[in-house]
mmCIF file of C-alpha atoms and ligand atoms in Angstrom:
data_model
loop_
_atom_site.group_PDB
_atom_site.id
_atom_site.type_symbol
_atom_site.label_atom_id
_atom_site.label_comp_id
_atom_site.label_asym_id
_atom_site.label_seq_id
_atom_site.Cartn_x
_atom_site.Cartn_y
_atom_site.Cartn_z
ATOM 1 C CA MET O 1 25.909 -5.907 3.834
ATOM 2 C CA ALA O 2 22.472 -4.381 4.242
ATOM 3 C CA PRO O 3 21.300 -2.386 1.184
ATOM 4 C CA ALA O 4 21.097 1.404 1.641
ATOM 5 C CA LEU O 5 17.815 2.688 3.016
ATOM 6 C CA PRO O 6 15.757 4.863 0.660
ATOM 7 C CA THR O 7 15.699 8.594 1.386
ATOM 8 C CA TYR O 8 13.431 11.514 0.549
ATOM 9 C CA ASP O 9 15.724 12.311 -2.421
ATOM 10 C CA ASP O 10 14.678 8.953 -3.869
ATOM 11 C CA VAL O 11 11.022 9.959 -3.437
ATOM 12 C CA VAL O 12 11.690 13.214 -5.327
ATOM 13 C CA ARG O 13 13.370 11.277 -8.169
ATOM 14 C CA ALA O 14 10.431 8.858 -8.246
ATOM 15 C CA SER O 15 7.987 11.757 -8.540
ATOM 16 C CA GLU O 16 9.924 12.970 -11.604
ATOM 17 C CA THR O 17 9.759 9.466 -13.129
ATOM 18 C CA LEU O 18 6.014 9.269 -12.445
ATOM 19 C CA ALA O 19 5.154 12.772 -13.705
ATOM 20 C CA GLY O 20 2.677 12.476 -16.590
ATOM 21 C CA VAL O 21 2.388 8.691 -16.050
ATOM 22 C CA ALA O 22 0.740 8.222 -12.627
ATOM 23 C CA HIS O 23 -2.396 10.212 -11.835
ATOM 24 C CA ARG O 24 -2.022 13.068 -9.393
ATOM 25 C CA THR O 25 -4.986 11.803 -7.363
ATOM 26 C CA PRO O 26 -7.504 14.169 -5.760
ATOM 27 C CA VAL O 27 -7.544 15.188 -2.102
ATOM 28 C CA LEU O 28 -11.134 15.199 -0.799
ATOM 29 C CA THR O 29 -12.763 16.365 2.407
ATOM 30 C CA SER O 30 -15.980 15.331 4.169
ATOM 31 C CA SER O 31 -17.953 17.409 6.650
ATOM 32 C CA THR O 32 -19.347 14.139 8.067
ATOM 33 C CA ALA O 33 -15.824 12.856 8.764
ATOM 34 C CA ASP O 34 -14.877 16.193 10.309
ATOM 35 C CA ALA O 35 -18.005 16.162 12.502
ATOM 36 C CA ARG O 36 -17.397 12.561 13.601
ATOM 37 C CA THR O 37 -13.770 13.185 14.573
ATOM 38 C CA GLY O 38 -13.667 16.892 15.504
ATOM 39 C CA ALA O 39 -10.692 17.134 13.149
ATOM 40 C CA GLN O 40 -10.093 18.519 9.673
ATOM 41 C CA VAL O 41 -9.504 15.394 7.577
ATOM 42 C CA PHE O 42 -7.864 15.348 4.134
ATOM 43 C CA PHE O 43 -8.341 12.147 2.129
ATOM 44 C CA LYS O 44 -5.662 11.376 -0.472
ATOM 45 C CA CYS O 45 -7.601 9.182 -2.885
ATOM 46 C CA GLU O 46 -5.291 6.525 -4.292
ATOM 47 C CA ASN O 47 -8.404 4.468 -5.022
ATOM 48 C CA PHE O 48 -8.479 6.743 -8.098
ATOM 49 C CA GLN O 49 -4.872 5.900 -9.059
ATOM 50 C CA ARG O 50 -4.211 3.965 -12.290
ATOM 51 C CA MET O 51 -5.194 0.279 -11.757
ATOM 52 C CA GLY O 52 -7.019 1.383 -8.626
ATOM 53 C CA ALA O 53 -4.283 1.608 -5.985
ATOM 54 C CA PHE O 54 -1.074 3.433 -5.013
ATOM 55 C CA LYS O 55 0.952 0.353 -6.005
ATOM 56 C CA PHE O 56 1.241 1.652 -9.570
ATOM 57 C CA ARG O 57 3.641 4.291 -8.221
ATOM 58 C CA GLY O 58 6.201 1.906 -6.763
ATOM 59 C CA GLY O 59 5.861 -0.706 -9.492
ATOM 60 C CA TYR O 60 6.385 1.759 -12.321
ATOM 61 C CA ASN O 61 9.262 3.491 -10.557
ATOM 62 C CA ALA O 62 11.059 0.180 -9.954
ATOM 63 C CA ILE O 63 10.708 -1.081 -13.545
ATOM 64 C CA ALA O 64 11.631 2.308 -15.030
ATOM 65 C CA ARG O 65 14.960 2.137 -13.166
ATOM 66 C CA LEU O 66 16.013 -1.233 -14.684
ATOM 67 C CA SER O 67 18.821 -1.358 -17.248
ATOM 68 C CA PRO O 68 17.985 -2.209 -20.897
ATOM 69 C CA SER O 69 19.292 -5.782 -20.472
ATOM 70 C CA GLN O 70 17.248 -6.272 -17.282
ATOM 71 C CA ARG O 71 14.131 -5.004 -19.070
ATOM 72 C CA GLU O 72 14.840 -7.459 -21.877
ATOM 73 C CA ALA O 73 14.736 -10.419 -19.415
ATOM 74 C CA GLY O 74 11.430 -9.296 -17.905
ATOM 75 C CA VAL O 75 10.191 -8.938 -14.325
ATOM 76 C CA VAL O 76 8.609 -11.335 -11.836
ATOM 77 C CA THR O 77 6.723 -10.683 -8.632
ATOM 78 C CA PHE O 78 4.496 -12.217 -5.966
ATOM 79 C CA SER O 79 1.363 -10.413 -4.824
ATOM 80 C CA SER O 80 -2.074 -10.834 -3.292
ATOM 81 C CA GLY O 81 -3.445 -8.599 -5.996
ATOM 82 C CA ASN O 82 -2.794 -4.890 -6.363
ATOM 83 C CA HIS O 83 0.982 -5.128 -6.743
ATOM 84 C CA ALA O 84 0.339 -7.757 -9.427
ATOM 85 C CA GLN O 85 -1.860 -5.366 -11.390
ATOM 86 C CA ALA O 86 0.626 -2.573 -10.838
ATOM 87 C CA ILE O 87 3.526 -4.614 -12.204
ATOM 88 C CA ALA O 88 1.461 -5.951 -15.113
ATOM 89 C CA LEU O 89 0.351 -2.445 -16.139
ATOM 90 C CA ALA O 90 3.707 -0.734 -15.526
ATOM 91 C CA ALA O 91 5.540 -3.488 -17.408
ATOM 92 C CA ARG O 92 3.179 -3.167 -20.355
ATOM 93 C CA LEU O 93 3.631 0.618 -20.468
ATOM 94 C CA LEU O 94 7.412 0.155 -20.413
ATOM 95 C CA GLY O 95 7.422 -2.740 -22.937
ATOM 96 C CA VAL O 96 8.624 -5.348 -20.391
ATOM 97 C CA ARG O 97 7.379 -8.943 -19.898
ATOM 98 C CA ALA O 98 5.815 -9.648 -16.446
ATOM 99 C CA THR O 99 5.261 -12.954 -14.583
ATOM 100 C CA ILE O 100 2.995 -12.691 -11.523
ATOM 101 C CA ILE O 101 2.890 -15.253 -8.685
ATOM 102 C CA MET O 102 -0.491 -15.002 -7.009
ATOM 103 C CA PRO O 103 -2.328 -16.877 -4.213
ATOM 104 C CA ASN O 104 -4.951 -19.271 -5.582
ATOM 105 C CA ASP O 105 -7.601 -17.561 -3.371
ATOM 106 C CA ALA O 106 -6.928 -14.041 -4.672
ATOM 107 C CA PRO O 107 -10.127 -12.145 -5.574
ATOM 108 C CA ALA O 108 -11.275 -13.125 -9.077
ATOM 109 C CA ALA O 109 -11.442 -9.486 -10.164
ATOM 110 C CA LYS O 110 -7.782 -8.953 -9.252
ATOM 111 C CA ARG O 111 -6.590 -11.990 -11.177
ATOM 112 C CA ALA O 112 -8.688 -11.077 -14.223
ATOM 113 C CA ALA O 113 -7.378 -7.510 -14.170
ATOM 114 C CA THR O 114 -3.764 -8.699 -13.913
ATOM 115 C CA GLU O 115 -4.205 -10.946 -16.927
ATOM 116 C CA GLY O 116 -6.066 -8.141 -18.693
ATOM 117 C CA TYR O 117 -2.984 -5.928 -18.356
ATOM 118 C CA GLY O 118 -0.938 -8.664 -20.019
ATOM 119 C CA GLY O 119 0.701 -10.245 -16.955
ATOM 120 C CA GLN O 120 1.319 -14.022 -16.970
ATOM 121 C CA VAL O 121 -0.154 -15.479 -13.727
ATOM 122 C CA ILE O 122 1.237 -18.476 -11.756
ATOM 123 C CA THR O 123 -0.694 -19.497 -8.596
ATOM 124 C CA TYR O 124 0.364 -20.874 -5.168
ATOM 125 C CA ASP O 125 -1.308 -21.774 -1.836
ATOM 126 C CA ARG O 126 -0.834 -18.895 0.608
ATOM 127 C CA TYR O 127 -1.261 -21.122 3.675
ATOM 128 C CA THR O 128 1.295 -23.784 2.700
ATOM 129 C CA ASP O 129 3.711 -22.401 0.071
ATOM 130 C CA ASP O 130 6.445 -19.778 0.440
ATOM 131 C CA ARG O 131 5.670 -17.222 -2.267
ATOM 132 C CA GLU O 132 9.148 -15.754 -2.132
ATOM 133 C CA ALA O 133 10.656 -19.158 -2.884
ATOM 134 C CA VAL O 134 8.285 -19.642 -5.845
ATOM 135 C CA ALA O 135 9.316 -16.229 -7.174
ATOM 136 C CA ARG O 136 13.005 -17.051 -6.789
ATOM 137 C CA ARG O 137 12.506 -20.239 -8.805
ATOM 138 C CA VAL O 138 10.905 -18.351 -11.719
ATOM 139 C CA GLN O 139 13.664 -15.783 -11.452
ATOM 140 C CA ALA O 140 16.345 -18.448 -11.676
ATOM 141 C CA GLU O 141 14.666 -20.051 -14.698
ATOM 142 C CA THR O 142 14.083 -16.880 -16.757
ATOM 143 C CA GLY O 143 16.650 -14.329 -15.576
ATOM 144 C CA ALA O 144 13.767 -11.984 -14.773
ATOM 145 C CA THR O 145 14.281 -9.303 -12.118
ATOM 146 C CA LEU O 146 12.241 -9.791 -8.941
ATOM 147 C CA ILE O 147 10.202 -6.707 -8.020
ATOM 148 C CA PRO O 148 8.861 -7.446 -4.515
ATOM 149 C CA PRO O 149 5.673 -5.724 -3.307
ATOM 150 C CA TYR O 150 7.260 -3.605 -0.594
ATOM 151 C CA ASP O 151 10.821 -4.431 0.412
ATOM 152 C CA HIS O 152 12.650 -2.591 -2.360
ATOM 153 C CA GLY O 153 14.105 0.922 -2.340
ATOM 154 C CA ASP O 154 12.552 2.026 -5.651
ATOM 155 C CA VAL O 155 9.155 0.607 -4.631
ATOM 156 C CA ILE O 156 9.250 2.445 -1.285
ATOM 157 C CA ALA O 157 10.346 5.677 -3.003
ATOM 158 C CA GLY O 158 7.513 5.405 -5.544
ATOM 159 C CA GLN O 159 4.920 4.794 -2.817
ATOM 160 C CA GLY O 160 6.193 7.886 -0.981
ATOM 161 C CA THR O 161 5.086 10.139 -3.836
ATOM 162 C CA ALA O 162 1.405 9.964 -2.793
ATOM 163 C CA ALA O 163 2.100 11.584 0.598
ATOM 164 C CA LYS O 164 4.483 14.037 -1.096
ATOM 165 C CA GLU O 165 1.598 15.202 -3.299
ATOM 166 C CA LEU O 166 -0.716 15.408 -0.272
ATOM 167 C CA PHE O 167 1.646 17.684 1.699
ATOM 168 C CA GLU O 168 2.333 19.809 -1.388
ATOM 169 C CA GLU O 169 -1.406 20.284 -1.826
ATOM 170 C CA VAL O 170 -2.627 20.885 1.747
ATOM 171 C CA GLY O 171 0.514 21.998 3.602
ATOM 172 C CA PRO O 172 1.744 20.737 6.967
ATOM 173 C CA LEU O 173 -0.426 18.310 8.959
ATOM 174 C CA ASP O 174 -0.578 17.297 12.619
ATOM 175 C CA ALA O 175 -1.033 13.606 11.857
ATOM 176 C CA LEU O 176 -0.934 11.261 8.864
ATOM 177 C CA PHE O 177 -2.598 7.817 8.855
ATOM 178 C CA VAL O 178 -1.372 5.167 6.414
ATOM 179 C CA CYS O 179 -2.610 1.628 5.651
ATOM 180 C CA LEU O 180 0.064 -0.936 6.596
ATOM 181 C CA GLY O 181 0.838 -4.320 5.070
ATOM 182 C CA GLY O 182 4.537 -4.896 4.421
ATOM 183 C CA GLY O 183 5.271 -1.236 4.966
ATOM 184 C CA GLY O 184 6.196 0.140 1.523
ATOM 185 C CA LEU O 185 3.479 2.771 1.609
ATOM 186 C CA LEU O 186 4.109 3.619 5.270
ATOM 187 C CA ALA O 187 7.903 3.880 4.911
ATOM 188 C CA GLY O 188 7.639 6.042 1.777
ATOM 189 C CA SER O 189 4.946 8.229 3.344
ATOM 190 C CA ALA O 190 7.059 8.699 6.467
ATOM 191 C CA LEU O 191 10.026 9.873 4.350
ATOM 192 C CA SER O 192 7.787 12.497 2.723
ATOM 193 C CA ALA O 193 6.215 13.535 6.026
ATOM 194 C CA HIS O 194 9.606 13.986 7.672
ATOM 195 C CA ALA O 195 10.837 16.153 4.790
ATOM 196 C CA LEU O 196 7.713 18.232 4.134
ATOM 197 C CA SER O 197 5.949 18.392 7.520
ATOM 198 C CA PRO O 198 8.536 17.534 10.178
ATOM 199 C CA GLY O 199 6.142 17.957 13.109
ATOM 200 C CA CYS O 200 3.583 15.546 11.660
ATOM 201 C CA ALA O 201 2.925 12.364 13.648
ATOM 202 C CA VAL O 202 2.808 9.356 11.287
ATOM 203 C CA TYR O 203 0.680 6.314 12.166
ATOM 204 C CA GLY O 204 0.572 2.957 10.429
ATOM 205 C CA VAL O 205 -2.758 1.125 10.615
ATOM 206 C CA GLU O 206 -2.980 -2.674 10.514
ATOM 207 C CA PRO O 207 -5.797 -5.200 10.812
ATOM 208 C CA GLU O 208 -6.119 -6.290 14.461
ATOM 209 C CA ALA O 209 -5.769 -9.938 13.397
ATOM 210 C CA GLY O 210 -2.403 -9.226 11.748
ATOM 211 C CA ASN O 211 -0.572 -6.756 13.989
ATOM 212 C CA ASP O 212 2.959 -7.960 13.232
ATOM 213 C CA GLY O 213 4.023 -4.375 12.487
ATOM 214 C CA GLN O 214 2.811 -3.144 15.857
ATOM 215 C CA GLN O 215 4.539 -6.061 17.594
ATOM 216 C CA SER O 216 7.746 -5.368 15.654
ATOM 217 C CA LEU O 217 7.789 -1.690 16.596
ATOM 218 C CA ARG O 218 7.247 -2.526 20.286
ATOM 219 C CA LYS O 219 9.883 -5.268 20.291
ATOM 220 C CA GLY O 220 12.495 -3.400 18.242
ATOM 221 C CA GLU O 221 12.887 -6.248 15.741
ATOM 222 C CA ILE O 222 10.917 -7.747 12.871
ATOM 223 C CA VAL O 223 8.260 -10.098 14.312
ATOM 224 C CA ARG O 224 6.890 -12.799 11.997
ATOM 225 C CA ILE O 225 3.337 -14.099 12.379
ATOM 226 C CA ALA O 226 1.275 -16.781 10.632
ATOM 227 C CA THR O 227 -0.710 -15.498 7.637
ATOM 228 C CA PRO O 228 -3.574 -13.643 9.342
ATOM 229 C CA LYS O 229 -7.216 -13.792 8.238
ATOM 230 C CA SER O 230 -8.779 -10.369 7.735
ATOM 231 C CA LEU O 231 -11.076 -8.621 5.280
ATOM 232 C CA ALA O 232 -8.048 -6.425 4.552
ATOM 233 C CA ASP O 233 -6.584 -8.863 2.024
ATOM 234 C CA GLY O 234 -3.905 -6.394 0.917
ATOM 235 C CA ALA O 235 -2.526 -6.170 4.465
ATOM 236 C CA VAL O 236 -2.357 -9.816 5.557
ATOM 237 C CA THR O 237 1.425 -9.827 5.307
ATOM 238 C CA THR O 238 3.378 -11.902 7.813
ATOM 239 C CA HIS O 239 6.292 -9.514 8.437
ATOM 240 C CA LEU O 240 7.759 -6.110 7.652
ATOM 241 C CA GLY O 241 10.771 -5.868 5.346
ATOM 242 C CA GLN O 242 14.505 -5.428 5.889
ATOM 243 C CA LEU O 243 14.193 -1.956 4.342
ATOM 244 C CA THR O 244 10.695 -0.941 5.436
ATOM 245 C CA PHE O 245 11.204 -1.802 9.117
ATOM 246 C CA PRO O 246 14.228 0.444 9.803
ATOM 247 C CA VAL O 247 12.590 3.394 8.016
ATOM 248 C CA ILE O 248 9.396 2.797 10.013
ATOM 249 C CA GLN O 249 11.409 2.532 13.238
ATOM 250 C CA GLN O 250 13.113 5.858 12.514
ATOM 251 C CA ARG O 251 10.206 7.863 11.157
ATOM 252 C CA VAL O 252 6.878 6.405 12.319
ATOM 253 C CA THR O 253 5.236 7.559 15.559
ATOM 254 C CA ASP O 254 3.193 4.416 16.253
ATOM 255 C CA ILE O 255 1.241 1.559 14.701
ATOM 256 C CA VAL O 256 -2.406 1.055 15.654
ATOM 257 C CA THR O 257 -4.969 -1.581 14.713
ATOM 258 C CA VAL O 258 -8.608 -1.724 13.621
ATOM 259 C CA THR O 259 -11.136 -4.568 13.513
ATOM 260 C CA ASP O 260 -12.870 -6.047 10.470
ATOM 261 C CA ALA O 261 -16.170 -4.602 11.743
ATOM 262 C CA GLN O 262 -14.596 -1.142 11.763
ATOM 263 C CA LEU O 263 -13.372 -1.704 8.196
ATOM 264 C CA VAL O 264 -16.898 -2.567 7.063
ATOM 265 C CA ASP O 265 -18.300 0.497 8.838
ATOM 266 C CA THR O 266 -15.695 2.612 7.033
ATOM 267 C CA MET O 267 -16.498 1.047 3.644
ATOM 268 C CA LYS O 268 -20.130 1.997 4.224
ATOM 269 C CA PHE O 269 -19.095 5.516 5.215
ATOM 270 C CA PHE O 270 -17.166 5.932 1.948
ATOM 271 C CA ALA O 271 -20.006 4.532 -0.166
ATOM 272 C CA GLU O 272 -22.781 6.454 1.544
ATOM 273 C CA ARG O 273 -21.143 9.765 2.390
ATOM 274 C CA MET O 274 -18.292 10.211 -0.090
ATOM 275 C CA LYS O 275 -19.744 8.173 -2.999
ATOM 276 C CA MET O 276 -16.540 6.170 -3.264
ATOM 277 C CA VAL O 277 -15.779 2.476 -3.664
ATOM 278 C CA VAL O 278 -12.889 1.704 -1.294
ATOM 279 C CA GLU O 279 -11.567 -1.821 -0.751
ATOM 280 C CA PRO O 280 -11.361 -3.112 2.851
ATOM 281 C CA THR O 281 -7.561 -2.692 2.978
ATOM 282 C CA GLY O 282 -7.958 0.859 1.719
ATOM 283 C CA CYS O 283 -10.260 1.567 4.687
ATOM 284 C CA LEU O 284 -7.616 0.829 7.369
ATOM 285 C CA SER O 285 -6.297 4.381 7.760
ATOM 286 C CA THR O 286 -9.722 6.020 7.819
ATOM 287 C CA ALA O 287 -11.122 3.390 10.198
ATOM 288 C CA ALA O 288 -8.428 4.339 12.734
ATOM 289 C CA VAL O 289 -9.482 7.999 12.506
ATOM 290 C CA LEU O 290 -13.263 7.451 12.535
ATOM 291 C CA HIS O 291 -13.038 4.925 15.379
ATOM 292 C CA GLN O 292 -10.474 7.006 17.275
ATOM 293 C CA ALA O 293 -7.645 4.520 17.604
ATOM 294 C CA ILE O 294 -5.844 7.847 18.106
ATOM 295 C CA ALA O 295 -7.919 10.864 19.184
ATOM 296 C CA VAL O 296 -7.481 13.772 16.761
ATOM 297 C CA PRO O 297 -9.920 16.577 17.756
ATOM 298 C CA GLY O 298 -8.785 20.012 16.630
ATOM 299 C CA LYS O 299 -6.058 18.560 14.397
ATOM 300 C CA ARG O 300 -5.324 18.699 10.699
ATOM 301 C CA VAL O 301 -5.214 15.060 9.682
ATOM 302 C CA GLY O 302 -4.165 13.351 6.447
ATOM 303 C CA VAL O 303 -5.436 9.919 5.501
ATOM 304 C CA ILE O 304 -4.180 7.869 2.570
ATOM 305 C CA ILE O 305 -6.949 5.803 1.016
ATOM 306 C CA SER O 306 -4.770 3.133 -0.529
ATOM 307 C CA GLY O 307 -7.024 1.405 -3.069
ATOM 308 C CA GLY O 308 -10.467 0.748 -4.485
ATOM 309 C CA ASN O 309 -10.311 -2.677 -6.121
ATOM 310 C CA VAL O 310 -13.160 -4.847 -4.871
ATOM 311 C CA ASP O 311 -14.765 -8.104 -5.854
ATOM 312 C CA LEU O 312 -18.245 -6.701 -6.556
ATOM 313 C CA ALA O 313 -20.158 -9.658 -5.084
ATOM 314 C CA ASN O 314 -18.138 -9.476 -1.841
ATOM 315 C CA TYR O 315 -18.447 -5.727 -1.718
ATOM 316 C CA ALA O 316 -22.226 -5.825 -2.135
ATOM 317 C CA ARG O 317 -22.529 -8.509 0.545
ATOM 318 C CA LEU O 318 -20.467 -6.504 3.043
ATOM 319 C CA LEU O 319 -22.366 -3.290 2.365
ATOM 320 C CA ALA O 320 -25.734 -5.019 2.794
ATOM 321 C CA ALA O 321 -24.804 -6.755 6.066
HETATM 322 C C1 PLP D 1 -0.485 -3.271 -0.829
HETATM 323 C C2 PLP D 1 -1.595 -2.512 -0.242
HETATM 324 C C3 PLP D 1 -1.510 -2.006 1.067
HETATM 325 C C4 PLP D 1 -0.303 -2.264 1.953
HETATM 326 O O1 PLP D 1 0.842 -1.652 1.413
HETATM 327 P P1 PLP D 1 2.290 -2.053 1.940
HETATM 328 O O2 PLP D 1 3.219 -1.201 1.153
HETATM 329 O O3 PLP D 1 2.481 -3.515 1.724
HETATM 330 O O4 PLP D 1 2.300 -1.732 3.395
HETATM 331 C C5 PLP D 1 -2.549 -1.254 1.535
HETATM 332 N N1 PLP D 1 -3.654 -1.033 0.792
HETATM 333 C C6 PLP D 1 -3.789 -1.500 -0.456
HETATM 334 C C7 PLP D 1 -5.029 -1.202 -1.210
HETATM 335 C C8 PLP D 1 -2.756 -2.253 -1.020
HETATM 336 O O5 PLP D 1 -2.895 -2.721 -2.262
#
């Protein structure tokens, strides 16, 4: 039997769990962005979230909901970076042991940060190994609970709290743009949009090289692709989830794509105009607005900046190019 899909009530419960623990991140505006798009753009800055990305919300919410005996056995997860840091930090705050399965080419800064938060890291090859199988093996050996990066009701509900805060702060919007990897952030955001701003169009934004979400929406079933290569290393997922896909199908207007060049342009825009460090994956949503994947003149538009964790050497190289 398929597990129950998360609802907006789950997002509300997650926001209660996260109150006083997660940062209520700022919503910023930019007259340059407004001039470039003809819209009024509100940036929800999850690059300023604890550990540098929205993933803290879902990770903390999921671990907080475990029973005492589950917490005792610890948690395990697989992640290309930010979910790893989120689980390591959330587990430490909740006094739970965390094992993190990470690709061996993950950015050095992300691995160091994960270990810094007290997570135990195990590596795998993202082009040849099945990370989910590696995680299941650790799970079988230790009894730890698997907290996947996106396909989990409590993770989706936690991720939805960022958009909930955005709508509570700025009121109804005409359109909301959300970075899309496996769809936890998009599904959660769509639940909040539907409840708090029912007329708001919700768009997922993927890297052009990895448009499995767009293909899935068009085809009406989950499409799997080979691991794509993109600067957006947090969104190079191969498929949407059993829980994220149906929510996205029900609540998301469309999925659009942006190129790596547009991501770099957007990173420069954030650095130069808004004085913010935003990682390439975090630039997806804004790149779609600035480069008019969907035209938004005259509209009130929300954009979720999903994270700001960069490898400094890479970041400097991309900005200088
Ligand atoms: C994980 C991540 C995403 C993608 O989120 P999903 O819930 O997998 O769709 C986007 N941006 C950043 C910065 C991330 O860490």
